């Protein structure tokens, strides 16, 4: 979706390295969802953020929604091969009648 | 363990045939989404239902696609006639909207992988 821009499109990191994925919207985000997908499988929910400045963590993954609620970042600390997959941000964007629009995804490869 | 169930998981068919995909949303959820995922386009919203009423199906080719919710436990996506360009993975997702706001996680099914020859 052009309403949500994800960067980078792909990322290759060495195991143990930290990384950040960004999700940017030109409109206010009322709810921002991060999902992980492995090829050929469904989407696994990671986190949901709704309030500006909100930050949530689950194991080694942290997501934050900026104060203006137009950008979110997903940060993985000390990456592991199990973190590999496609990370998708989905958002409830202002004016979208509560649909969830998704970014194009970031393909993460973690080298052992 | 609540989950969204989709059938079939895989479907191979010939061009021109009718294809019906089914989804059982999580009991109690009032919103259902149909998405299509391809390598080129990513995840595209096809249709969106709330309380069984279609709110938006602008992402769906109207001439061949139709989406319905005959009851709260079943959502269907039909393609007639199917074309090779319809080959994709089709996902159904359900969630709960209260007071106009999504309340939390949108649960996705495992997807239906469609191949049209």
XYZ file of C-alpha atoms in Angstrom:
229
model
C 0.000 0.000 0.000
C 1.294 3.468 -0.801
C -0.483 4.782 2.281
C 2.000 2.899 4.423
C 5.645 2.856 3.504
C 7.902 0.255 5.058
C 11.660 0.388 5.011
C 13.871 -1.311 4.285
C 12.274 -3.742 1.852
C 14.784 -6.376 2.813
C 17.417 -6.738 5.458
C 20.215 -9.235 5.962
C 21.968 -9.192 9.308
C 24.432 -11.347 11.179
C 23.096 -13.209 14.182
C 23.479 -11.126 17.303
C 23.121 -7.784 15.566
C 20.415 -5.242 16.309
C 18.098 -3.989 13.593
C 15.256 -1.539 13.021
C 12.333 -1.606 10.605
C 10.296 1.520 9.944
C 6.697 2.099 8.959
C 5.618 5.577 7.855
C 2.247 7.065 6.989
C 1.326 10.445 5.550
C -1.824 10.412 7.692
C -2.511 9.944 11.381
C -2.456 6.356 12.535
C -5.240 5.370 14.884
C -3.866 1.927 15.467
C -0.626 0.369 14.314
C -0.137 -3.383 14.164
C 3.037 -5.346 13.661
C 2.831 -8.850 12.248
C 5.376 -11.480 11.322
C 4.889 -13.922 8.479
C 6.834 -16.922 7.347
C 6.617 -17.875 3.700
C 3.422 -19.766 2.929
C 1.967 -19.233 6.365
C -0.455 -16.875 8.025
C 0.350 -13.666 9.846
C 1.362 -13.842 13.471
C 0.433 -10.877 15.625
C 3.331 -9.215 17.421
C 2.086 -5.947 18.882
C -0.499 -3.222 18.616
C 0.145 0.454 19.378
C -2.488 3.128 19.659
C -1.211 6.026 21.682
C 1.386 8.518 20.551
C 4.703 7.761 22.238
C 3.562 4.281 23.193
C 6.226 1.596 23.327
C 5.749 -2.137 23.765
C 8.170 -4.994 24.072
C 7.920 -8.726 23.682
C 11.058 -10.740 24.325
C 13.698 -9.074 22.160
C 11.302 -7.126 19.962
C 10.313 -3.543 20.771
C 7.881 -1.383 18.835
C 7.205 2.306 19.228
C 4.650 4.726 17.819
C 5.949 8.275 17.538
C 4.269 11.225 19.237
C 2.672 12.471 16.038
C 1.312 8.988 15.378
C 2.546 8.858 11.828
C 5.517 6.545 12.158
C 6.333 3.359 13.958
C 9.569 1.486 14.365
C 10.219 -2.144 15.204
C 13.535 -2.894 16.842
C 15.042 -6.337 17.328
C 17.878 -6.681 19.783
C 20.491 -9.407 19.413
C 18.788 -10.992 16.410
C 18.499 -14.761 16.071
C 17.745 -17.002 13.083
C 14.267 -17.520 14.549
C 13.563 -13.837 13.908
C 13.811 -14.379 10.155
C 10.657 -13.796 8.162
C 8.567 -11.016 6.691
C 7.562 -8.207 9.020
C 4.420 -6.329 8.097
C 2.981 -3.196 9.573
C -0.744 -2.706 9.332
C -2.577 0.439 10.276
C -5.936 1.942 10.916
C -5.364 5.155 8.956
C -7.377 8.332 9.352
C -10.229 8.359 6.926
C -10.023 4.667 6.110
C -13.280 3.694 7.808
C -11.377 1.449 10.202
C -9.974 -0.796 7.520
C -6.534 -2.158 8.125
C -4.072 -1.213 5.429
C -0.750 -3.025 5.266
C 2.703 -2.007 4.218
C 4.621 -3.989 1.617
C 6.647 -5.842 4.229
C 10.297 -6.185 5.186
C 12.037 -9.461 4.445
C 14.469 -10.203 7.265
C 17.251 -12.739 6.927
C 19.432 -13.545 9.919
C 22.686 -15.283 9.100
C 23.982 -17.769 11.687
C -7.713 -21.935 21.385
C -9.670 -19.463 19.216
C -8.591 -19.157 15.631
C -9.800 -18.200 12.186
C -10.361 -21.238 9.990
C -10.052 -21.101 6.223
C -10.861 -23.716 3.629
C -9.511 -24.956 1.334
C -5.845 -24.508 2.235
C -4.839 -25.190 -1.339
C -6.790 -25.070 -4.570
C -5.651 -25.702 -8.123
C -8.195 -25.045 -10.818
C -8.448 -24.275 -14.473
C -9.201 -20.886 -15.920
C -12.916 -20.232 -16.144
C -13.869 -22.401 -13.196
C -15.689 -21.107 -10.150
C -13.745 -20.959 -6.914
C -15.258 -20.537 -3.466
C -13.165 -19.899 -0.385
C -14.638 -20.096 3.084
C -13.760 -18.552 6.385
C -14.998 -19.174 9.899
C -14.194 -16.095 12.002
C -13.561 -16.246 15.715
C -16.774 -16.459 17.705
C -17.752 -13.023 18.981
C -15.749 -11.038 16.459
C -17.800 -8.520 14.498
C -15.412 -7.633 11.692
C -14.150 -9.826 8.880
C -11.573 -8.916 6.277
C -10.565 -10.647 3.051
C -7.034 -9.966 1.855
C -5.101 -11.180 -1.159
C -1.342 -11.561 -1.040
C 0.964 -11.754 -4.039
C 4.670 -11.196 -4.433
C 4.107 -8.166 -6.631
C 1.308 -6.397 -4.755
C 1.812 -7.553 -1.205
C -1.241 -7.719 1.035
C -4.280 -6.087 -0.564
C -7.629 -5.562 1.091
C -10.459 -7.030 -0.969
C -13.491 -6.733 1.308
C -14.417 -5.715 4.803
C -17.520 -6.691 6.783
C -18.777 -5.397 10.082
C -21.692 -7.128 11.783
C -22.085 -9.113 8.542
C -22.692 -5.989 6.470
C -20.213 -5.158 3.706
C -18.529 -1.849 4.525
C -16.053 -1.734 1.725
C -15.360 -3.988 -1.221
C -13.734 -1.384 -3.437
C -10.565 -3.458 -3.647
C -12.395 -6.316 -5.295
C -12.908 -6.767 -9.065
C -16.699 -6.602 -9.105
C -17.210 -8.405 -12.355
C -15.830 -11.705 -11.099
C -15.430 -11.511 -7.323
C -18.148 -11.582 -4.712
C -17.959 -11.703 -0.928
C -20.745 -12.548 1.465
C -21.464 -13.383 5.071
C -24.529 -15.619 5.090
C -24.274 -15.828 8.854
C -21.962 -14.759 11.661
C -19.965 -17.969 11.483
C -19.252 -18.010 7.768
C -17.695 -15.630 5.262
C -17.261 -16.601 1.629
C -15.217 -15.249 -1.240
C -16.203 -16.409 -4.677
C -14.436 -15.976 -7.992
C -16.386 -16.698 -11.157
C -14.884 -17.126 -13.672
C -11.365 -17.523 -12.331
C -8.336 -16.292 -14.286
C -4.604 -17.047 -13.966
C -4.003 -13.551 -12.568
C -6.178 -14.497 -9.580
C -3.470 -16.896 -8.404
C -2.509 -15.742 -4.935
C -2.883 -16.528 -1.272
C -6.214 -15.330 0.092
C -6.371 -14.513 3.774
C -9.363 -14.043 5.991
C -9.005 -12.120 9.249
C -11.418 -11.314 12.032
C -11.427 -8.786 14.818
C -13.574 -6.833 17.205
C -14.552 -3.207 16.707
C -16.228 -1.407 19.589
C -17.241 2.214 19.501
C -15.729 2.579 16.060
C -12.275 1.488 17.183
C -10.400 -1.724 16.598
C -9.980 -3.161 20.057
C -6.932 -5.278 19.516
C -5.396 -8.017 17.491
C -6.682 -8.846 14.052
C -6.537 -12.629 13.837
C -5.531 -14.125 10.507
C -6.328 -17.524 9.113
C -3.661 -19.700 7.523
C -4.738 -18.641 4.058
C -6.047 -20.346 0.931
C -3.421 -20.735 -1.759
C -5.116 -20.528 -5.152
C -3.501 -21.506 -8.420
C -5.429 -20.902 -11.613
C -3.964 -22.669 -14.637
